[in-house]
Amino acid sequence: FTFRNKNSYLDVNPIVGYEKGNWDDIKYSNLILGIAFNGDLGKLLGFSFRLKQVRQEPGVANDFFIFRFSDTPGANPTLRNASRIEYNFLDVMLGYSWDWGSISLGKGNTTYGHERNGNIIISDRPSSYPNLRLDIKPLDWLSFNYLHGWLNSNIVDTSAAYSTFRYRGNENTDRQVYIQKYLAIHSITVEPYKNLTFSFGESVIYKGEPKYQFLIPIVPFSILGGYIGNEEKSNKFNTQFFMSLSSKNHIPNTHLYLNYLIDEFSATSVYDSLIDYSKYALSMGASIVDIPINNLTLDLEYTKVFPSTYQHFNPALTYASFGFLNSYAYTLGHWAGDNTEIIYGSLNYRIIRGLDFTIWGQKINKGTEAVGIRGYESPEPTFLFTDNVNQRKNYTYLGFDINYEFFPFLFAKLHLLSIEESTKQKDESYKNVKYKNLSFTLGYGI
């Protein structure tokens, strides 16, 4: 449904889809229902709303590879048992724009970086969260962005919790209050030459009540955080520094990019080796189009996330937000987590308008995640280290997807995926396990 007059615009679409799939010998189905609308009120005020409900039966075919170790957007379950699982996605935005900027308030995700296989800086991996955002571009070659988000720590504040008199079988009806957790991020992007951009910025994770220091878009978080209060600052906030470089068509038909993140960044750590932890992540890649065939795109990407990146000794300050599984929070950065190395490649070809296929693969080398105090040991954990509990693992993915869009919003998709998981044994050999996933999806607006 579409409505338009000289002052306003409204577009409404249903969301409906059905997926039938198979994880090895486990058959499953997903039913997707929802609604989306967006529009304008006058020339300056815009809005959007998107609600999608998913029901999967029977339960979850594979928790790890679907919800834990993949780039699937995060979700919080509203119902979970052996027969089915239900979860929803809600994104809403109200924004005001003018010639050289915009400000918006809503619930959603933001991404930062140019990667094809997961963003190391800010990704859409976690469940969407309420946020306030400012974007301005005062000059053709200069732009500034700021966002303040309200995250979910999933950590109970025991000082505010108490028992109730209500009882429902095994359901816990005690009053539980979670520690408040926030994200603030700001960045500057400059374009000295056409299609050559350099961005740098800073983000901070902090807890407690909203702090005015981090509500000021233009101040350095790592410096102003020192005015938070009497509590030792490493227990109050956690800052990151990042930068990104992008070059488009300086080599014909080629996009080159580089992204870099330093976790727990502070000016002090530069001069103090005792707190200069190697908590870094980097990614680099290239995308080449129309060579040697029109409508053919080749993507190559390398990602490396050092041990303990995104982690923190204070669990309320991890670079993450509440996740699908109680024991796992979705990282705000790359979905694969820390102590990881990934080589990714894909080949996409658009056969005709609306019809394309993609062949892709990736090799993931994964060590033990340096949770809690592990990242602060001396000497530091080596890259791809393992312990006696979590062994070194390698994953080899090979996928094939074919999509056909019959007309706008209505499409069908065939998905094939093979995963080989190799676990290192004590005798240095590897034990291999293979998984296969086949699914077909028909949907409108999903």
Short mmCIF file of C-alpha atoms in Angstrom, two decimals:
data_model
loop_
_atom_site.label_atom_id
_atom_site.label_comp_id
_atom_site.label_asym_id
_atom_site.label_seq_id
_atom_site.Cartn_x
_atom_site.Cartn_y
_atom_site.Cartn_z
CA PHE A 1 0.00 0.00 0.00
CA THR A 2 1.36 3.42 -0.94
CA PHE A 3 -0.03 6.86 -0.19
CA ARG A 4 1.43 10.17 -1.28
CA ASN A 5 0.44 13.83 -1.33
CA LYS A 6 2.38 17.07 -1.48
CA ASN A 7 3.27 16.98 2.24
CA SER A 8 3.65 13.30 3.19
CA TYR A 9 4.41 9.81 1.96
CA LEU A 10 3.59 6.35 3.35
CA ASP A 11 4.60 2.92 2.06
CA VAL A 12 3.35 -0.28 3.77
CA ASN A 13 4.49 -3.82 2.95
CA PRO A 14 3.76 -7.22 4.48
CA ILE A 15 6.60 -9.53 5.48
CA VAL A 16 5.92 -13.20 4.82
CA GLY A 17 8.24 -16.10 4.16
CA TYR A 18 8.73 -19.83 4.53
CA GLU A 19 12.01 -21.73 4.70
CA LYS A 20 12.35 -25.50 4.55
CA GLY A 21 15.74 -26.92 5.42
CA ASN A 22 17.86 -29.83 6.53
CA TRP A 23 20.86 -29.84 8.88
CA ASP A 24 22.41 -33.26 8.19
CA ASP A 25 19.45 -35.53 9.02
CA ILE A 26 17.50 -32.94 11.03
CA LYS A 27 14.66 -31.36 9.08
CA TYR A 28 13.43 -27.93 10.10
CA SER A 29 11.19 -25.13 8.89
CA ASN A 30 10.98 -21.39 9.49
CA LEU A 31 7.75 -19.40 9.23
CA ILE A 32 8.31 -15.65 8.97
CA LEU A 33 5.54 -13.05 9.38
CA GLY A 34 5.63 -9.31 9.90
CA ILE A 35 4.99 -5.82 8.59
CA ALA A 36 7.14 -2.90 7.46
CA PHE A 37 6.30 0.71 6.71
CA ASN A 38 8.21 3.91 6.13
CA GLY A 39 7.47 7.42 5.01
CA ASP A 40 7.91 11.16 5.34
CA LEU A 41 5.99 13.85 7.20
CA GLY A 42 6.79 17.01 5.35
CA LYS A 43 10.18 17.49 3.75
CA LEU A 44 12.33 17.08 6.87
CA LEU A 45 10.82 14.37 9.10
CA GLY A 46 11.02 10.67 8.21
CA PHE A 47 10.13 7.41 9.92
CA SER A 48 10.43 3.65 9.47
CA PHE A 49 9.10 0.57 11.25
CA ARG A 50 9.94 -3.10 10.69
CA LEU A 51 8.67 -6.01 12.80
CA LYS A 52 9.44 -9.62 11.88
CA GLN A 53 8.44 -12.73 13.86
CA VAL A 54 10.18 -16.06 13.19
CA ARG A 55 9.01 -19.51 14.31
CA GLN A 56 11.35 -22.45 13.81
CA GLU A 57 10.22 -26.04 14.17
CA PRO A 58 11.35 -28.37 15.67
CA GLY A 59 13.45 -26.21 17.99
CA VAL A 60 16.95 -25.35 16.83
CA ALA A 61 18.64 -27.65 14.35
CA ASN A 62 22.14 -26.48 15.26
CA ASP A 63 22.64 -23.85 17.96
CA PHE A 64 26.34 -23.39 17.31
CA PHE A 65 26.52 -22.91 13.54
CA ILE A 66 23.21 -21.04 13.18
CA PHE A 67 23.13 -18.73 16.19
CA ARG A 68 26.59 -18.77 17.76
CA PHE A 69 29.18 -19.09 15.00
CA SER A 70 27.72 -17.31 11.99
CA ASP A 71 26.92 -13.84 10.68
CA THR A 72 23.19 -14.38 11.27
CA PRO A 73 21.75 -11.20 12.84
CA GLY A 74 21.25 -11.66 16.55
CA ALA A 75 17.87 -12.32 18.12
CA ASN A 76 16.41 -12.81 21.58
CA PRO A 77 14.04 -15.80 22.01
CA THR A 78 10.49 -15.20 23.16
CA LEU A 79 9.81 -18.96 23.31
CA ARG A 80 12.24 -21.87 23.34
CA ASN A 81 11.54 -25.57 23.83
CA ALA A 82 12.17 -28.89 22.08
CA SER A 83 9.29 -28.50 19.64
CA ARG A 84 9.83 -24.93 18.46
CA ILE A 85 11.62 -21.67 19.02
CA GLU A 86 10.30 -18.16 18.38
CA TYR A 87 12.08 -14.84 18.17
CA ASN A 88 11.46 -11.44 16.63
CA PHE A 89 13.27 -8.52 15.07
CA LEU A 90 12.06 -4.98 15.69
CA ASP A 91 13.65 -1.92 14.11
CA VAL A 92 12.12 1.54 14.30
CA MET A 93 13.44 5.01 13.50
CA LEU A 94 12.28 8.60 13.62
CA GLY A 95 14.59 11.07 11.96
CA TYR A 96 14.93 14.74 11.12
CA SER A 97 17.16 15.84 8.24
CA TRP A 98 18.41 19.04 6.69
CA ASP A 99 20.74 19.94 3.82
CA TRP A 100 23.99 18.94 5.52
CA GLY A 101 22.95 16.52 8.25
CA SER A 102 20.39 14.41 10.10
CA ILE A 103 19.52 13.29 13.61
CA SER A 104 17.55 10.16 14.45
CA LEU A 105 16.15 8.29 17.43
CA GLY A 106 15.11 4.67 17.28
CA LYS A 107 15.96 1.01 17.72
CA GLY A 108 18.31 -0.62 15.26
CA ASN A 109 21.88 -1.56 14.41
CA THR A 110 24.68 0.38 12.87
CA THR A 111 27.67 -0.95 10.93
CA TYR A 112 31.13 0.47 10.37
CA GLY A 113 33.66 -0.74 7.84
CA HIS A 114 33.74 -2.16 4.33
CA GLU A 115 33.99 -5.90 4.97
CA ARG A 116 31.92 -8.55 3.19
CA ASN A 117 32.16 -11.28 5.84
CA GLY A 118 31.70 -9.54 9.17
CA ASN A 119 32.74 -6.12 10.49
CA ILE A 120 35.53 -5.94 13.05
CA ILE A 121 34.60 -2.44 14.28
CA ILE A 122 30.80 -2.27 14.55
CA SER A 123 28.56 -4.97 13.08
CA ASP A 124 24.87 -5.84 12.94
CA ARG A 125 25.60 -9.12 14.76
CA PRO A 126 23.98 -8.18 18.12
CA SER A 127 20.27 -7.76 18.65
CA SER A 128 19.25 -4.24 17.68
CA TYR A 129 19.33 -1.69 20.47
CA PRO A 130 17.84 1.77 21.15
CA ASN A 131 20.12 4.53 19.97
CA LEU A 132 20.44 8.23 19.27
CA ARG A 133 22.43 9.13 16.16
CA LEU A 134 23.84 12.32 14.60
CA ASP A 135 25.28 12.47 11.06
CA ILE A 136 26.60 15.70 9.56
CA LYS A 137 28.51 16.55 6.39
CA PRO A 138 29.45 20.23 6.55
CA LEU A 139 31.88 19.94 3.61
CA ASP A 140 31.95 17.79 0.50
CA TRP A 141 35.12 16.09 1.75
CA LEU A 142 34.35 15.91 5.48
CA SER A 143 31.69 14.09 7.52
CA PHE A 144 31.13 13.37 11.22
CA ASN A 145 29.08 10.65 12.89
CA TYR A 146 28.00 10.08 16.50
CA LEU A 147 25.87 7.38 18.11
CA HIS A 148 24.84 6.61 21.68
CA GLY A 149 23.27 3.20 22.24
CA TRP A 150 21.59 1.42 25.16
CA LEU A 151 22.87 -2.17 25.34
CA ASN A 152 21.90 -5.20 27.43
CA SER A 153 24.59 -6.54 29.76
CA ASN A 154 22.62 -9.69 30.74
CA ILE A 155 24.30 -9.36 34.16
CA VAL A 156 22.00 -9.27 37.19
CA ASP A 157 22.49 -6.45 39.68
CA THR A 158 22.09 -8.55 42.83
CA SER A 159 21.83 -5.45 45.03
CA ALA A 160 18.53 -4.54 43.32
CA ALA A 161 17.10 -8.09 42.99
CA TYR A 162 14.63 -9.67 45.40
CA SER A 163 12.25 -12.65 45.65
CA THR A 164 8.57 -12.48 44.78
CA PHE A 165 5.61 -14.59 45.96
CA ARG A 166 4.57 -15.71 42.50
CA TYR A 167 5.31 -19.32 41.48
CA ARG A 168 4.97 -20.91 38.04
CA GLY A 169 6.55 -24.35 38.01
CA ASN A 170 10.18 -24.02 36.96
CA GLU A 171 9.78 -20.39 35.88
CA ASN A 172 11.76 -17.87 37.89
CA THR A 173 9.49 -14.93 38.75
CA ASP A 174 11.91 -13.18 41.13
CA ARG A 175 12.60 -9.53 40.39
CA GLN A 176 15.84 -9.29 38.47
CA VAL A 177 17.48 -6.01 37.50
CA TYR A 178 20.28 -5.98 34.94
CA ILE A 179 23.31 -3.73 35.13
CA GLN A 180 22.92 -0.88 32.65
CA LYS A 181 25.37 -0.87 29.76
CA TYR A 182 25.94 1.68 26.98
CA LEU A 183 27.83 2.25 23.75
CA ALA A 184 29.00 5.63 22.45
CA ILE A 185 30.88 6.01 19.17
CA HIS A 186 32.05 8.95 17.08
CA SER A 187 34.10 9.16 13.91
CA ILE A 188 35.40 11.53 11.25
CA THR A 189 35.68 10.67 7.56
CA VAL A 190 37.77 12.69 5.12
CA GLU A 191 37.90 12.32 1.34
CA PRO A 192 41.08 14.07 0.10
CA TYR A 193 40.58 12.66 -3.42
CA LYS A 194 37.48 11.36 -5.13
CA ASN A 195 36.60 7.82 -3.93
CA LEU A 196 39.55 7.76 -1.51
CA THR A 197 38.31 7.97 2.09
CA PHE A 198 40.05 7.75 5.44
CA SER A 199 38.07 7.38 8.65
CA PHE A 200 39.13 7.29 12.26
CA GLY A 201 37.13 7.25 15.44
CA GLU A 202 36.65 6.11 18.98
CA SER A 203 34.07 4.11 20.87
CA VAL A 204 33.41 3.46 24.54
CA ILE A 205 31.51 0.85 26.53
CA TYR A 206 30.43 2.02 29.97
CA LYS A 207 28.01 0.97 32.71
CA GLY A 208 25.81 2.49 35.40
CA GLU A 209 23.77 5.57 34.61
CA PRO A 210 24.07 7.58 31.34
CA LYS A 211 27.12 9.83 31.67
CA TYR A 212 27.09 13.34 30.27
CA GLN A 213 30.75 12.93 29.30
CA PHE A 214 29.79 10.39 26.66
CA LEU A 215 26.73 12.32 25.50
CA ILE A 216 28.97 15.10 24.14
CA PRO A 217 29.66 14.08 20.52
CA ILE A 218 32.96 15.86 19.95
CA VAL A 219 35.03 15.12 23.09
CA PRO A 220 37.66 12.32 23.33
CA PHE A 221 36.07 9.51 25.33
CA SER A 222 39.35 8.07 26.60
CA ILE A 223 40.33 11.42 28.17
CA LEU A 224 36.97 12.63 29.46
CA GLY A 225 36.26 9.24 31.02
CA GLY A 226 38.68 10.16 33.77
CA TYR A 227 36.01 12.50 35.17
CA ILE A 228 33.51 9.69 35.75
CA GLY A 229 33.87 9.47 39.53
CA ASN A 230 35.69 7.79 42.36
CA GLU A 231 35.60 4.22 41.06
CA GLU A 232 38.79 3.03 39.35
CA LYS A 233 38.29 3.94 35.69
CA SER A 234 39.16 0.50 34.25
CA ASN A 235 36.06 -0.76 36.09
CA LYS A 236 33.84 2.03 34.74
CA PHE A 237 34.50 2.20 31.00
CA ASN A 238 36.34 0.54 28.14
CA THR A 239 37.45 2.51 25.06
CA GLN A 240 38.40 1.45 21.54
CA PHE A 241 40.15 3.27 18.71
CA PHE A 242 39.60 2.40 15.06
CA MET A 243 40.43 3.53 11.56
CA SER A 244 39.37 2.58 8.06
CA LEU A 245 40.78 3.21 4.57
CA SER A 246 38.88 2.76 1.30
CA SER A 247 39.95 3.17 -2.32
CA LYS A 248 37.43 2.75 -5.14
CA ASN A 249 38.33 2.58 -8.82
CA HIS A 250 41.85 3.96 -8.44
CA ILE A 251 42.63 0.54 -9.81
CA PRO A 252 39.92 0.15 -12.49
CA ASN A 253 36.83 -1.77 -11.30
CA THR A 254 38.47 -2.48 -7.94
CA HIS A 255 37.60 -1.57 -4.36
CA LEU A 256 40.43 -1.96 -1.82
CA TYR A 257 39.87 -1.51 1.91
CA LEU A 258 41.60 -1.82 5.26
CA ASN A 259 40.07 -1.70 8.75
CA TYR A 260 41.85 -1.68 12.12
CA LEU A 261 40.61 -1.73 15.73
CA ILE A 262 42.47 -1.33 19.03
CA ASP A 263 40.49 -2.56 22.03
CA GLU A 264 41.01 -1.07 25.53
CA PHE A 265 42.73 1.91 23.98
CA SER A 266 44.05 4.69 26.20
CA ALA A 267 46.74 7.31 25.93
CA THR A 268 48.37 5.87 29.06
CA SER A 269 48.86 2.43 27.54
CA VAL A 270 51.12 3.86 24.82
CA TYR A 271 53.76 4.62 27.46
CA ASP A 272 53.12 1.80 29.94
CA SER A 273 54.09 -1.68 28.77
CA LEU A 274 52.30 -3.28 31.74
CA ILE A 275 48.91 -2.24 30.39
CA ASP A 276 49.73 -2.24 26.68
CA TYR A 277 47.80 -5.41 25.86
CA SER A 278 47.82 -6.73 22.30
CA LYS A 279 44.09 -6.47 21.77
CA TYR A 280 43.78 -5.72 18.07
CA ALA A 281 41.70 -6.71 15.09
CA LEU A 282 42.35 -6.03 11.43
CA SER A 283 40.75 -6.84 8.11
CA MET A 284 41.72 -6.14 4.54
CA GLY A 285 40.10 -7.02 1.27
CA ALA A 286 39.44 -6.38 -2.37
CA SER A 287 36.33 -6.45 -4.53
CA ILE A 288 36.76 -6.64 -8.31
CA VAL A 289 33.80 -6.26 -10.67
CA ASP A 290 33.21 -6.91 -14.40
CA ILE A 291 36.58 -8.61 -14.89
CA PRO A 292 36.80 -10.48 -17.14
CA ILE A 293 32.99 -10.80 -17.56
CA ASN A 294 30.34 -8.14 -17.03
CA ASN A 295 28.25 -8.63 -13.86
CA LEU A 296 30.89 -10.91 -12.32
CA THR A 297 32.21 -9.89 -8.87
CA LEU A 298 35.16 -11.38 -7.02
CA ASP A 299 35.58 -10.69 -3.28
CA LEU A 300 38.68 -11.60 -1.27
CA GLU A 301 39.11 -10.82 2.43
CA TYR A 302 41.48 -11.54 5.30
CA THR A 303 40.55 -11.03 8.97
CA LYS A 304 42.63 -11.46 12.11
CA VAL A 305 41.33 -10.92 15.67
CA PHE A 306 43.92 -11.23 18.44
CA PRO A 307 43.23 -13.01 21.75
CA SER A 308 41.02 -11.14 24.25
CA THR A 309 39.86 -8.52 21.73
CA TYR A 310 36.21 -7.66 22.54
CA GLN A 311 36.68 -9.28 25.99
CA HIS A 312 37.20 -7.53 29.34
CA PHE A 313 38.00 -8.61 32.90
CA ASN A 314 34.80 -6.81 33.97
CA PRO A 315 31.99 -8.69 32.15
CA ALA A 316 29.80 -5.57 32.13
CA LEU A 317 32.38 -3.83 29.90
CA THR A 318 32.84 -6.45 27.20
CA TYR A 319 32.44 -5.27 23.62
CA ALA A 320 29.17 -7.20 23.35
CA SER A 321 25.46 -7.13 24.03
CA PHE A 322 22.87 -9.68 25.19
CA GLY A 323 22.75 -12.68 22.89
CA PHE A 324 20.64 -15.65 21.91
CA LEU A 325 22.14 -18.10 24.35
CA ASN A 326 22.35 -17.28 28.04
CA SER A 327 26.04 -18.19 28.11
CA TYR A 328 26.96 -16.13 25.07
CA ALA A 329 26.63 -12.44 24.29
CA TYR A 330 26.81 -11.23 20.71
CA THR A 331 29.99 -9.29 20.06
CA LEU A 332 29.60 -5.80 18.66
CA GLY A 333 32.52 -6.59 16.37
CA HIS A 334 33.25 -9.65 14.23
CA TRP A 335 30.88 -12.59 14.71
CA ALA A 336 33.74 -15.12 14.99
CA GLY A 337 35.06 -13.56 18.22
CA ASP A 338 38.64 -13.25 19.41
CA ASN A 339 41.68 -15.45 18.72
CA THR A 340 40.53 -16.01 15.15
CA GLU A 341 41.96 -15.91 11.64
CA ILE A 342 39.72 -16.01 8.54
CA ILE A 343 40.41 -16.19 4.82
CA TYR A 344 37.26 -15.58 2.77
CA GLY A 345 36.47 -15.54 -0.93
CA SER A 346 33.34 -15.37 -3.06
CA LEU A 347 32.36 -15.23 -6.71
CA ASN A 348 29.01 -13.68 -7.63
CA TYR A 349 27.48 -13.60 -11.09
CA ARG A 350 24.26 -11.84 -12.09
CA ILE A 351 22.83 -13.88 -14.94
CA ILE A 352 19.88 -11.62 -15.73
CA ARG A 353 18.03 -8.93 -13.81
CA GLY A 354 16.85 -10.49 -10.56
CA LEU A 355 18.74 -13.78 -11.01
CA ASP A 356 22.21 -14.30 -9.54
CA PHE A 357 24.30 -16.98 -7.91
CA THR A 358 27.21 -16.93 -5.46
CA ILE A 359 29.92 -19.49 -4.77
CA TRP A 360 31.82 -18.78 -1.60
CA GLY A 361 34.22 -20.33 0.85
CA GLN A 362 36.17 -19.53 3.98
CA LYS A 363 38.86 -21.06 6.16
CA ILE A 364 38.65 -20.24 9.87
CA ASN A 365 41.44 -20.96 12.34
CA LYS A 366 40.10 -20.67 15.88
CA GLY A 367 41.88 -20.87 19.22
CA THR A 368 40.59 -20.56 22.78
CA GLU A 369 38.71 -17.34 23.48
CA ALA A 370 40.57 -15.36 26.15
CA VAL A 371 37.60 -14.75 28.43
CA GLY A 372 37.97 -12.74 31.63
CA ILE A 373 41.45 -12.56 33.13
CA ARG A 374 43.08 -14.68 30.42
CA GLY A 375 43.83 -11.63 28.30
CA TYR A 376 45.76 -9.93 31.13
CA GLU A 377 48.22 -12.70 31.96
CA SER A 378 51.95 -12.20 31.62
CA PRO A 379 53.22 -13.27 29.20
CA GLU A 380 50.21 -12.57 27.02
CA PRO A 381 48.46 -15.50 25.33
CA THR A 382 49.97 -16.22 21.93
CA PHE A 383 47.84 -15.98 18.81
CA LEU A 384 45.67 -19.08 18.28
CA PHE A 385 46.61 -20.42 21.73
CA THR A 386 44.57 -23.28 23.21
CA ASP A 387 44.09 -24.67 26.70
CA ASN A 388 43.20 -28.09 28.06
CA VAL A 389 39.47 -27.41 27.90
CA ASN A 390 39.01 -25.79 24.50
CA GLN A 391 41.12 -27.28 21.75
CA ARG A 392 42.39 -25.69 18.55
CA LYS A 393 39.77 -25.90 15.79
CA ASN A 394 39.77 -25.22 12.08
CA TYR A 395 36.64 -24.77 9.98
CA THR A 396 36.35 -25.08 6.23
CA TYR A 397 33.18 -23.69 4.62
CA LEU A 398 31.98 -24.12 1.07
CA GLY A 399 28.67 -22.55 0.09
CA PHE A 400 26.45 -21.99 -2.93
CA ASP A 401 23.47 -19.62 -3.12
CA ILE A 402 21.13 -18.88 -5.98
CA ASN A 403 18.56 -16.08 -5.73
CA TYR A 404 15.75 -15.09 -8.03
CA GLU A 405 13.67 -11.96 -7.48
CA PHE A 406 10.45 -12.40 -9.45
CA PHE A 407 9.56 -8.75 -8.91
CA PRO A 408 10.52 -6.23 -6.19
CA PHE A 409 10.47 -7.83 -2.70
CA LEU A 410 9.28 -11.28 -3.91
CA PHE A 411 12.11 -13.80 -4.21
CA ALA A 412 13.15 -17.43 -3.94
CA LYS A 413 16.52 -18.65 -2.62
CA LEU A 414 18.34 -21.98 -2.68
CA HIS A 415 21.14 -22.37 -0.14
CA LEU A 416 23.75 -25.15 0.03
CA LEU A 417 26.47 -25.26 2.69
CA SER A 418 29.16 -27.74 3.68
CA ILE A 419 31.21 -27.30 6.88
CA GLU A 420 34.18 -29.39 7.96
CA GLU A 421 35.18 -28.96 11.60
CA SER A 422 38.72 -30.14 12.46
CA THR A 423 39.64 -30.46 16.15
CA LYS A 424 43.28 -30.83 17.16
CA GLN A 425 44.02 -33.87 19.33
CA LYS A 426 46.72 -34.35 21.97
CA ASP A 427 48.83 -36.34 19.52
CA GLU A 428 48.79 -33.32 17.13
CA SER A 429 46.41 -35.07 14.72
CA TYR A 430 43.00 -33.65 13.77
CA LYS A 431 39.57 -35.23 14.15
CA ASN A 432 37.18 -34.17 11.38
CA VAL A 433 33.40 -33.85 11.51
CA LYS A 434 31.31 -32.74 8.52
CA TYR A 435 27.99 -30.89 8.50
CA LYS A 436 25.68 -30.16 5.60
CA ASN A 437 22.89 -27.65 5.28
CA LEU A 438 20.33 -27.44 2.47
CA SER A 439 17.45 -24.96 2.49
CA PHE A 440 14.90 -23.36 0.19
CA THR A 441 13.21 -20.05 1.00
CA LEU A 442 10.28 -18.27 -0.61
CA GLY A 443 9.48 -14.85 0.75
CA TYR A 444 8.18 -11.35 0.30
CA GLY A 445 9.86 -8.43 2.03
CA ILE A 446 12.00 -10.57 4.34
#
